[in-house]
């Protein structure tokens, strides 16, 4: 089995990235599913990564306690940013979340306990690979079940026509805030899992560039089902590995993906939409 | 009174779209709001359903002051509406559209949804049955799995009515339900509206087609330039000099405009 260990070692980083990026793509999906645009996914991830790293390094807490708590700080920030902006037109959330990311980057750079430009290192590699994929599978399952329920129907309705959804009794603001919090939870988990797989985090891991990359995951894959954004994340994570030269122009590639997806693939690569009902008699 | 507005007004930057309108709609029956283009009918409906906030005045529904209640809470309180320009959820199925009308009645908890607990399954089955009944009411029961956007125009209008009716509202607001329909479709729509009223839902509809409204309504409110110029039985509306002037004057103006080179 030595060859397997070799393989795992070589591709350990890639395997972690695929799982973590899958979670990040889902955190984007949840927001897009209600017709909102947030560019704060990387910021939420950073909050999960930094807060979990501090809990491990400064307080020495065990990972099983750190992981669930890593969602708390991102959710608090989601409430703080979301509360005031969600009553406004959708573009304000996008702008406010970009702002959040930049402000946090400044904080990470300038606060000593957060390591400044050097970041935090020596984070215990306490997140096993299986846990990352278990969280990803759990997230897909939960989003699938919710998407097929009346909640998913209301989310789709408000994405298609907010006024009509409101008139059907959908509490738009509550849904926006709840989905933003759910997306903060997913990104926070991704941050904690990735911080505890790589031993190092730095302020630039969670800036504007990763925010755009996360958006491109969901735009490429689509939002027809929770599988679509994960597919998008996996393709965009694998592509630079397979085509090495692409790694140098990753940002350009992600930008191109967004333009192409918006212009030519408005429903993403996986346009299939999860069925909410099966025609009687057609059921298997 | 089921629905009451007092001195309800809505201003848009210098324009008074709804001007101190008093409206009193009793429980039961079919009631119409008519008036020429731009009279403020849709704005009045938006104020009643909560999509617009009044500049002044009060609205009460089923004995409760709802002036400050958000639109979703009004829907939950038993108010449903359709739109003058069709607003079905085009990429959702016809059945899913009807099910959104039941949103306020579904209250499964997240754990129940995720674990597909029996309570959730029962509620969902029940909702589907209600949605199917609403589709049957408007004659769309065979199109349940069609994409709503693929329906013909008249069918989309009927789907909006089914969606609004699915939750069993106390008050149904119809904004120009007959717009763009041919005479046969109009006759079928009149039958449908009567059936809805017979089920116990109070209907308040906006139209500018006088003959359609006259044969259908128990009471008529006439708006002109945002003002209520008449309220009473339809027969009396037809004889009212103010109403005649608003309508004839308007028609004459339209005719003249049409003849202008
Ligand atoms: N959002 C808005 N902003 C500015 N003016 C508006 C707005 N909505 C309506 N108005 C104006 O208010 C007046 C009343 O409009 P409204 O749509 O209520 O009339 P209506 O009676 O429904 O007309 P129609 O028969 O054409 O549907 C019109 O002059 C319209 O231009
Ligand atoms: Mg109108």
Coordinates of C-alpha atoms and ligand atoms in Angstrom, one line a residue:
Chain A
X1 CA 0.0 0.0 0.0
X2 CA 3.0 2.3 -0.1
X3 CA 2.0 3.5 -3.6
X4 CA -1.3 4.5 -2.2
X5 CA 0.2 6.5 0.6
X6 CA 2.5 8.1 -2.0
X7 CA -0.5 9.0 -4.2
X8 CA -2.4 10.4 -1.2
X9 CA 0.6 12.4 -0.2
X10 CA 1.1 13.8 -3.6
X11 CA -2.5 14.7 -4.1
X12 CA -3.3 15.5 -0.5
X13 CA -3.5 19.2 -1.2
X14 CA -5.7 18.7 -4.2
X15 CA -8.0 16.3 -2.4
X16 CA -8.4 18.9 0.4
X17 CA -9.0 21.7 -2.2
X18 CA -11.7 19.8 -4.0
X19 CA -13.6 19.1 -0.8
X20 CA -13.2 22.6 0.6
X21 CA -14.0 24.3 -2.7
X22 CA -17.1 22.1 -3.0
X23 CA -18.3 23.5 0.3
X24 CA -17.5 27.1 -0.8
X25 CA -19.4 26.6 -4.0
X26 CA -22.4 25.4 -2.0
X27 CA -22.1 28.5 0.2
X28 CA -22.4 30.6 -3.0
X29 CA -25.2 28.5 -4.3
X30 CA -27.4 29.1 -1.2
X31 CA -27.2 32.9 -1.8
X32 CA -27.7 32.7 -5.5
X33 CA -30.7 30.4 -5.1
X34 CA -32.7 33.3 -3.6
X35 CA -31.6 35.7 -6.3
X36 CA -29.0 37.5 -4.1
X37 CA -25.4 38.2 -4.9
X38 CA -22.8 38.1 -2.2
X39 CA -19.1 38.5 -2.7
X40 CA -18.4 37.8 0.9
X41 CA -17.9 34.0 0.7
X42 CA -14.2 34.3 1.0
X43 CA -14.6 36.7 3.9
X44 CA -16.9 34.3 5.7
X45 CA -14.4 31.5 5.0
X46 CA -11.6 33.7 6.4
X47 CA -13.6 34.4 9.6
X48 CA -14.1 30.6 10.0
X49 CA -10.4 29.9 9.3
X50 CA -9.0 32.6 11.6
X51 CA -11.4 32.1 14.5
X52 CA -10.9 28.3 14.4
X53 CA -7.1 28.7 14.1
X54 CA -7.1 31.0 17.2
X55 CA -9.2 28.5 19.1
X56 CA -6.7 25.8 18.3
X57 CA -3.5 27.8 18.8
X58 CA -4.4 30.2 21.6
X59 CA -6.9 28.2 23.6
X60 CA -5.8 24.7 22.6
X61 CA -9.3 23.4 22.2
X62 CA -9.9 20.1 20.5
X63 CA -10.9 20.1 16.8
X64 CA -14.3 18.5 17.4
X65 CA -15.2 21.5 19.6
X66 CA -13.5 24.1 17.3
X67 CA -15.3 23.0 14.1
X68 CA -18.9 23.7 15.1
X69 CA -17.8 27.0 16.8
X70 CA -16.0 28.1 13.6
X71 CA -19.5 28.9 12.2
X72 CA -20.4 31.3 14.9
X73 CA -18.2 34.3 13.9
X74 CA -19.1 34.2 10.2
X75 CA -22.8 34.0 11.1
X76 CA -22.5 37.0 13.4
X77 CA -20.9 39.0 10.6
X78 CA -23.5 37.8 8.1
X79 CA -26.2 39.1 10.4
X80 CA -24.3 42.4 10.9
X81 CA -23.8 42.9 7.1
X82 CA -27.1 41.3 6.0
X83 CA -29.5 42.9 8.5
X84 CA -29.1 46.5 7.2
X85 CA -28.5 45.7 3.5
X86 CA -31.1 43.1 2.9
X87 CA -34.0 45.5 2.9
X88 CA -32.3 47.4 0.1
X89 CA -31.8 46.4 -3.5
X90 CA -29.6 43.4 -4.1
X91 CA -26.6 45.2 -5.3
X92 CA -26.0 46.7 -1.9
X93 CA -25.3 43.2 -0.4
X94 CA -22.7 42.6 -3.1
X95 CA -21.0 45.9 -2.4
X96 CA -21.2 45.5 1.4
X97 CA -19.7 42.0 1.3
X98 CA -16.8 43.2 -0.9
X99 CA -16.2 45.9 1.7
X100 CA -16.4 43.3 4.5
X101 CA -13.6 41.3 2.8
X102 CA -11.4 44.3 2.4
X103 CA -11.9 45.5 6.0
X104 CA -11.2 42.1 7.4
X105 CA -8.0 41.8 5.3
X106 CA -6.9 45.1 6.9
X107 CA -7.7 43.7 10.3
X108 CA -5.7 40.4 9.7
X109 CA -2.8 42.5 8.4
X110 CA -2.7 44.8 11.4
X111 CA -3.6 42.8 14.4
X112 CA -0.7 41.1 16.1
X113 CA -2.6 38.1 17.5
X114 CA -3.8 37.4 14.0
X115 CA -0.2 37.2 12.7
X116 CA -0.2 40.3 10.5
X117 CA 1.2 39.8 7.0
X118 CA 2.9 36.5 8.1
X119 CA -0.5 35.0 8.8
X120 CA -0.9 32.2 11.3
X121 CA 1.2 29.0 11.1
X122 CA 1.5 25.8 13.1
X123 CA -2.2 25.2 13.0
X124 CA -2.7 21.5 13.9
X125 CA -3.6 19.4 10.8
X126 CA -6.5 18.0 12.7
X127 CA -9.1 17.8 9.9
X128 CA -9.0 14.4 8.4
X129 CA -9.9 14.1 4.7
X130 CA -12.9 11.9 5.3
X131 CA -14.4 14.6 7.5
X132 CA -14.1 17.2 4.7
X133 CA -16.0 14.9 2.3
X134 CA -18.5 13.9 5.0
X135 CA -19.3 17.6 5.5
X136 CA -19.6 18.1 1.8
X137 CA -21.9 15.1 1.4
X138 CA -24.0 16.3 4.4
X139 CA -24.3 19.8 2.9
X140 CA -25.4 18.4 -0.5
X141 CA -28.0 16.2 1.2
X142 CA -29.4 18.9 3.4
X143 CA -29.6 21.4 0.5
X144 CA -31.2 18.7 -1.7
X145 CA -33.9 17.9 0.9
X146 CA -34.6 21.6 1.6
X147 CA -34.6 22.5 -2.1
X148 CA -37.3 19.9 -2.8
X149 CA -39.5 21.1 0.1
X150 CA -41.7 24.1 0.3
X151 CA -38.7 26.2 1.5
X152 CA -36.9 25.4 -1.8
X153 CA -40.1 26.3 -3.7
X154 CA -40.3 29.7 -1.9
X155 CA -36.6 30.3 -2.6
X156 CA -37.0 29.6 -6.3
X157 CA -40.2 31.8 -6.4
X158 CA -38.4 34.8 -4.9
X159 CA -35.5 34.3 -7.3
X160 CA -37.9 34.3 -10.2
X161 CA -40.2 37.1 -9.1
X162 CA -39.8 38.8 -5.7
X163 CA -43.1 40.7 -5.9
X164 CA -45.2 37.7 -6.8
X165 CA -43.4 35.6 -4.1
X166 CA -44.1 38.4 -1.5
X167 CA -47.8 38.4 -2.5
X168 CA -47.9 34.6 -1.9
X169 CA -46.8 35.2 1.7
X170 CA -43.0 34.6 1.4
X171 CA -41.1 36.6 4.0
X172 CA -38.5 37.8 1.6
X173 CA -36.2 39.4 4.2
X174 CA -36.3 36.4 6.5
X175 CA -35.4 34.2 3.6
X176 CA -32.5 36.4 2.5
X177 CA -31.1 36.6 6.0
X178 CA -31.5 32.9 6.7
X179 CA -29.8 32.0 3.4
X180 CA -27.0 34.4 4.0
X181 CA -26.4 32.8 7.5
X182 CA -26.5 29.3 6.0
X183 CA -24.0 30.4 3.4
X184 CA -21.8 31.9 6.2
X185 CA -22.0 28.5 8.1
X186 CA -20.9 26.6 5.0
X187 CA -18.0 29.0 4.3
X188 CA -17.0 29.1 7.9
X189 CA -16.8 25.3 7.9
X190 CA -14.8 25.3 4.7
X191 CA -12.4 27.9 6.3
X192 CA -11.9 25.8 9.5
X193 CA -11.4 22.6 7.6
X194 CA -8.9 24.1 5.2
X195 CA -7.0 25.9 8.0
X196 CA -6.7 22.6 9.8
X197 CA -5.5 20.8 6.7
X198 CA -2.7 23.1 5.6
X199 CA -1.2 24.4 8.9
X200 CA -0.9 27.9 7.5
X201 CA -3.4 30.8 6.7
X202 CA -2.6 34.3 5.5
X203 CA -4.6 37.5 5.0
X204 CA -4.5 37.2 1.2
X205 CA -6.2 33.8 1.2
X206 CA -9.5 35.4 1.8
X207 CA -9.5 38.6 -0.3
X208 CA -11.3 39.7 -3.4
X209 CA -9.6 37.2 -5.8
X210 CA -10.9 34.1 -3.9
X211 CA -14.3 35.7 -3.7
X212 CA -14.4 35.9 -7.5
X213 CA -13.2 32.4 -7.8
X214 CA -16.0 31.1 -5.5
X215 CA -18.5 33.0 -7.6
X216 CA -17.2 31.4 -10.7
X217 CA -17.6 27.9 -9.3
X218 CA -21.4 28.4 -9.0
X219 CA -21.7 30.3 -12.2
X220 CA -19.9 27.6 -14.2
X221 CA -21.7 24.7 -12.6
X222 CA -25.1 26.4 -12.3
X223 CA -27.7 26.4 -9.6
X224 CA -30.2 23.9 -10.8
X225 CA -29.3 21.5 -8.0
X226 CA -26.7 21.3 -5.3
X227 CA -24.6 19.1 -7.5
X228 CA -24.1 21.8 -10.1
X229 CA -22.0 24.2 -8.1
X230 CA -19.9 21.4 -6.7
X231 CA -19.2 20.2 -10.3
X232 CA -18.2 23.8 -11.2
X233 CA -15.8 23.9 -8.2
X234 CA -14.2 20.6 -9.1
X235 CA -13.7 21.6 -12.7
X236 CA -12.2 24.9 -11.8
X237 CA -10.0 23.3 -9.2
X238 CA -8.8 20.4 -11.4
X239 CA -8.3 22.5 -14.6
X240 CA -5.1 24.3 -13.4
X241 CA -3.7 21.0 -12.1
X242 CA -4.2 19.3 -15.4
X243 CA -3.2 22.2 -17.6
X244 CA -0.3 23.6 -15.6
X245 CA 0.1 26.8 -17.6
X246 CA -3.4 27.7 -16.6
X247 CA -2.3 27.9 -13.0
X248 CA -0.4 31.1 -13.7
X249 CA -3.4 32.8 -15.2
X250 CA -5.9 31.4 -12.8
X251 CA -7.6 34.8 -12.2
X252 CA -7.9 35.5 -15.9
X253 CA -9.3 32.0 -16.4
X254 CA -11.9 32.6 -13.6
X255 CA -12.8 35.9 -15.1
X256 CA -13.3 34.3 -18.5
X257 CA -15.4 31.6 -17.0
X258 CA -17.7 34.2 -15.4
X259 CA -18.1 36.0 -18.7
X260 CA -18.7 32.9 -20.8
X261 CA -21.1 31.4 -18.2
X262 CA -23.1 34.6 -18.0
X263 CA -23.2 35.1 -21.8
X264 CA -23.5 31.5 -23.1
X265 CA -24.4 29.3 -20.2
X266 CA -26.9 31.2 -18.1
X267 CA -28.0 28.0 -16.4
X268 CA -24.5 26.6 -16.0
X269 CA -23.0 23.4 -17.2
X270 CA -25.3 21.2 -15.2
X271 CA -28.6 22.8 -16.3
X272 CA -30.6 19.9 -14.9
X273 CA -33.0 21.1 -12.3
X274 CA -33.9 18.9 -9.3
X275 CA -37.5 17.7 -9.7
X276 CA -39.9 18.7 -7.0
X277 CA -42.6 16.3 -8.1
X278 CA -42.7 13.3 -10.3
X279 CA -45.7 12.9 -12.6
X280 CA -47.8 10.1 -11.1
X281 CA -47.4 6.9 -13.1
X282 CA -43.9 7.9 -14.2
X283 CA -42.3 7.2 -10.9
X284 CA -39.9 4.4 -11.0
Chain B
X1 CA -66.9 44.9 6.5
X2 CA -64.2 42.6 5.3
X3 CA -62.1 45.3 3.8
X4 CA -62.2 49.0 4.5
X5 CA -60.0 51.9 3.4
X6 CA -60.4 55.4 4.7
X7 CA -59.0 58.5 3.1
X8 CA -56.4 56.2 1.5
X9 CA -53.9 58.2 -0.6
X10 CA -50.8 57.5 -2.6
X11 CA -48.7 60.3 -4.2
X12 CA -46.0 59.8 -6.7
X13 CA -43.7 62.8 -7.0
X14 CA -46.4 65.4 -7.5
X15 CA -48.9 63.0 -9.0
X16 CA -51.8 61.9 -6.8
X17 CA -52.4 58.3 -8.0
X18 CA -54.9 57.5 -5.3
X19 CA -56.7 60.4 -3.7
X20 CA -58.5 60.0 -0.3
X21 CA -60.4 56.9 -1.4
X22 CA -62.9 55.3 1.0
X23 CA -63.8 51.8 0.2
X24 CA -66.0 49.4 2.1
X25 CA -66.2 45.8 0.9
X26 CA -68.5 43.5 2.8
X27 CA -67.9 39.8 3.4
X28 CA -69.0 37.8 0.4
X29 CA -69.9 38.7 -3.2
X30 CA -68.2 40.1 -6.2
X31 CA -67.1 43.8 -6.1
X32 CA -65.6 45.8 -8.9
X33 CA -63.3 48.8 -9.1
X34 CA -63.5 50.5 -12.5
X35 CA -62.2 53.5 -14.1
X36 CA -60.3 54.8 -17.2
X37 CA -56.6 54.2 -17.8
X38 CA -54.4 55.7 -15.2
X39 CA -57.3 56.2 -12.7
X40 CA -55.3 54.6 -9.9
X41 CA -56.9 51.1 -9.8
X42 CA -53.7 49.1 -9.8
X43 CA -52.1 51.5 -7.3
X44 CA -55.2 51.0 -5.0
X45 CA -54.7 47.2 -5.3
X46 CA -51.0 47.6 -4.5
X47 CA -51.9 49.6 -1.4
X48 CA -54.5 47.0 -0.3
X49 CA -52.2 44.1 -0.8
X50 CA -49.2 45.8 0.7
X51 CA -46.9 46.2 -2.3
X52 CA -47.1 50.0 -2.0
X53 CA -47.2 52.1 1.2
X54 CA -49.9 54.7 1.5
X55 CA -49.0 58.4 1.7
X56 CA -52.0 58.8 4.0
X57 CA -55.1 57.0 5.2
X58 CA -55.9 53.6 6.7
X59 CA -56.7 50.1 5.6
X60 CA -58.4 47.5 7.7
X61 CA -59.0 43.8 6.9
X62 CA -61.2 41.5 8.8
X63 CA -61.4 43.9 11.7
X64 CA -57.7 44.4 11.9
X65 CA -55.8 47.6 11.0
X66 CA -53.3 46.4 8.4
X67 CA -52.0 49.8 7.2
X68 CA -48.5 49.0 8.3
X69 CA -48.6 45.2 7.8
X70 CA -46.0 43.9 5.2
X71 CA -47.4 42.2 2.1
X72 CA -46.4 38.7 3.1
X73 CA -48.3 39.0 6.4
X74 CA -51.4 40.2 4.5
X75 CA -51.2 37.1 2.4
X76 CA -51.0 35.0 5.5
X77 CA -54.0 36.9 6.9
X78 CA -56.1 35.6 3.9
X79 CA -55.6 38.1 1.1
X80 CA -54.5 36.9 -2.3
X81 CA -54.1 38.7 -5.6
X82 CA -53.3 38.4 -9.3
X83 CA -51.4 40.9 -11.4
X84 CA -52.4 43.0 -14.4
X85 CA -49.2 42.0 -16.2
X86 CA -48.9 38.3 -15.7
X87 CA -46.5 37.2 -13.0
X88 CA -46.5 33.4 -13.0
X89 CA -43.2 31.7 -12.0
X90 CA -42.4 30.9 -15.6
X91 CA -39.7 28.2 -15.2
X92 CA -41.6 26.4 -12.4
X93 CA -44.2 23.7 -13.1
X94 CA -47.9 24.6 -13.1
X95 CA -48.3 22.5 -9.9
X96 CA -45.4 24.2 -8.2
X97 CA -46.9 27.6 -9.1
X98 CA -50.1 26.6 -7.4
X99 CA -48.2 25.3 -4.4
X100 CA -46.5 28.6 -3.8
X101 CA -50.0 29.9 -3.1
X102 CA -50.0 27.5 -0.1
X103 CA -46.7 28.9 1.3
X104 CA -48.3 30.5 4.3
X105 CA -50.0 27.3 5.2
X106 CA -46.9 25.1 5.2
X107 CA -44.8 25.3 8.4
X108 CA -42.6 22.2 8.5
X109 CA -39.5 22.5 10.7
X110 CA -36.1 22.2 9.2
X111 CA -35.3 18.8 10.9
X112 CA -38.7 17.5 9.7
X113 CA -37.9 18.5 6.1
X114 CA -34.4 17.1 6.2
X115 CA -35.3 13.8 7.8
X116 CA -38.6 13.6 5.7
X117 CA -40.5 13.0 8.9
X118 CA -44.1 11.7 8.6
X119 CA -45.5 15.1 9.5
X120 CA -43.7 16.7 6.7
X121 CA -44.8 14.1 4.2
X122 CA -48.4 14.4 5.3
X123 CA -48.3 18.2 5.0
X124 CA -46.8 18.0 1.5
X125 CA -49.3 15.5 0.3
X126 CA -52.1 17.6 1.7
X127 CA -50.7 20.7 0.0
X128 CA -50.5 18.9 -3.4
X129 CA -54.1 17.9 -3.1
X130 CA -55.1 21.5 -2.3
X131 CA -53.0 22.8 -5.2
X132 CA -54.6 20.2 -7.6
X133 CA -58.0 21.3 -6.4
X134 CA -57.2 24.9 -7.2
X135 CA -55.9 23.8 -10.7
X136 CA -59.1 21.9 -11.2
X137 CA -61.2 25.0 -10.2
X138 CA -59.7 26.9 -13.2
X139 CA -59.6 23.9 -15.5
X140 CA -55.8 23.4 -15.5
X141 CA -55.7 20.0 -13.8
X142 CA -54.3 18.3 -16.8
X143 CA -51.4 20.7 -17.2
X144 CA -49.9 20.2 -13.7
X145 CA -46.5 19.1 -14.9
X146 CA -46.2 21.6 -17.7
X147 CA -43.8 24.5 -17.3
X148 CA -45.9 27.6 -16.5
X149 CA -44.2 29.7 -19.1
X150 CA -45.2 27.3 -21.8
X151 CA -48.9 27.9 -21.2
X152 CA -51.0 30.0 -23.5
X153 CA -51.7 33.5 -22.3
X154 CA -55.2 32.9 -21.1
X155 CA -54.1 29.8 -19.3
X156 CA -51.3 31.8 -17.5
X157 CA -54.0 34.2 -16.3
X158 CA -56.0 31.3 -15.0
X159 CA -53.0 29.8 -13.4
X160 CA -52.5 33.1 -11.5
X161 CA -56.0 32.7 -10.2
X162 CA -55.4 29.1 -9.2
X163 CA -52.2 30.1 -7.4
X164 CA -54.1 32.9 -5.5
X165 CA -56.9 30.5 -4.7
X166 CA -54.8 27.6 -3.5
X167 CA -54.5 28.9 0.0
X168 CA -58.2 29.4 0.4
X169 CA -58.1 33.2 0.8
X170 CA -60.9 35.3 2.4
X171 CA -60.4 38.0 -0.2
X172 CA -59.2 37.6 -3.8
X173 CA -58.0 40.7 -5.7
X174 CA -58.1 40.3 -9.5
X175 CA -56.4 43.1 -11.5
X176 CA -57.9 43.1 -15.0
X177 CA -58.4 39.3 -15.2
X178 CA -60.1 39.6 -18.5
X179 CA -57.4 41.7 -20.2
X180 CA -56.4 40.2 -23.6
X181 CA -59.2 37.6 -23.5
X182 CA -61.6 36.9 -26.3
X183 CA -65.4 36.9 -25.7
X184 CA -65.6 33.1 -25.1
X185 CA -62.7 33.3 -22.6
X186 CA -64.4 36.2 -20.9
X187 CA -67.6 34.3 -20.5
X188 CA -65.7 31.3 -19.0
X189 CA -63.9 33.7 -16.7
X190 CA -67.1 35.2 -15.5
X191 CA -68.4 31.7 -14.7
X192 CA -65.1 31.0 -12.8
X193 CA -65.4 34.2 -10.8
X194 CA -68.9 33.4 -9.8
X195 CA -67.8 29.9 -8.7
X196 CA -65.1 31.4 -6.6
X197 CA -67.6 33.7 -4.9
X198 CA -69.9 30.8 -4.4
X199 CA -67.1 29.0 -2.5
X200 CA -67.2 31.9 0.0
X201 CA -64.2 33.9 -1.1
X202 CA -65.0 37.6 -1.5
X203 CA -63.8 38.9 -4.9
X204 CA -62.6 42.4 -5.6
X205 CA -61.8 42.9 -9.2
X206 CA -60.4 45.8 -11.3
X207 CA -61.6 46.1 -14.9
X208 CA -62.1 48.8 -17.4
X209 CA -64.5 46.8 -19.5
X210 CA -67.9 48.1 -18.2
X211 CA -70.2 45.4 -19.7
X212 CA -68.0 42.6 -18.2
X213 CA -68.3 44.2 -14.7
X214 CA -71.9 45.1 -14.9
X215 CA -73.3 41.6 -15.3
X216 CA -71.0 40.2 -12.7
X217 CA -70.7 42.5 -9.7
X218 CA -72.8 43.2 -6.6
X219 CA -71.2 46.6 -6.2
X220 CA -69.1 49.0 -8.2
X221 CA -66.6 51.6 -7.2
X222 CA -65.6 54.1 -9.9
X223 CA -62.2 55.9 -9.8
X224 CA -61.2 58.8 -11.9
X225 CA -57.9 60.6 -11.5
X226 CA -57.4 58.8 -8.2
X227 CA -60.7 60.0 -6.8
X228 CA -63.7 57.8 -6.0
X229 CA -66.5 59.3 -8.0
X230 CA -69.1 56.6 -7.4
X231 CA -69.8 53.7 -5.1
X232 CA -73.0 51.7 -5.3
X233 CA -74.9 49.0 -7.3
X234 CA -73.9 48.5 -10.9
X235 CA -77.2 49.6 -12.3
X236 CA -76.9 53.0 -10.7
X237 CA -73.3 53.4 -11.9
X238 CA -74.5 53.2 -15.5
X239 CA -77.0 56.1 -14.9
X240 CA -74.6 58.3 -12.9
X241 CA -73.7 61.4 -14.8
X242 CA -70.3 61.7 -13.3
X243 CA -69.4 58.1 -14.3
X244 CA -70.8 58.6 -17.8
X245 CA -68.8 61.7 -18.2
X246 CA -65.6 60.0 -17.0
X247 CA -66.1 57.2 -19.4
X248 CA -67.6 58.9 -22.4
X249 CA -65.2 61.8 -22.0
X250 CA -62.3 59.4 -21.8
X251 CA -63.5 57.3 -24.8
X252 CA -64.0 60.5 -26.8
X253 CA -60.5 61.6 -26.0
X254 CA -59.1 58.2 -26.9
X255 CA -61.0 58.3 -30.2
X256 CA -59.8 61.8 -31.0
X257 CA -56.2 60.8 -30.2
X258 CA -56.6 57.8 -32.4
X259 CA -57.7 60.0 -35.3
X260 CA -55.0 62.5 -34.9
X261 CA -52.5 62.3 -37.9
Ligands
LIG1 N1 -44.4 53.6 -9.4 C1 -45.0 54.7 -10.0 N2 -44.3 55.8 -10.1 C2 -44.8 56.9 -10.6 N3 -46.0 57.0 -11.1 C3 -46.8 55.9 -11.0 C4 -46.3 54.7 -10.4 N4 -47.3 53.7 -10.5 C5 -48.4 54.4 -11.0 N5 -48.1 55.6 -11.3 C6 -49.0 56.6 -11.9 O1 -50.2 56.6 -11.1 C7 -51.3 56.7 -11.9 C8 -52.2 55.6 -11.7 O2 -51.6 54.4 -12.2 P1 -52.3 53.0 -12.0 O3 -51.4 52.0 -12.7 O4 -52.8 52.8 -10.6 O5 -53.6 53.2 -12.9 P2 -54.7 52.1 -13.4 O6 -56.0 52.6 -13.1 O7 -54.3 50.8 -12.9 O8 -54.5 52.1 -15.0 P3 -54.6 51.0 -16.1 O9 -56.1 50.9 -16.4 O10 -53.9 51.5 -17.3 O11 -54.0 49.8 -15.5 C9 -50.8 56.8 -13.4 O12 -50.8 58.1 -13.8 C10 -49.5 56.2 -13.3 O13 -48.6 56.7 -14.3
LIG2 MG1 -53.8 48.9 -13.8

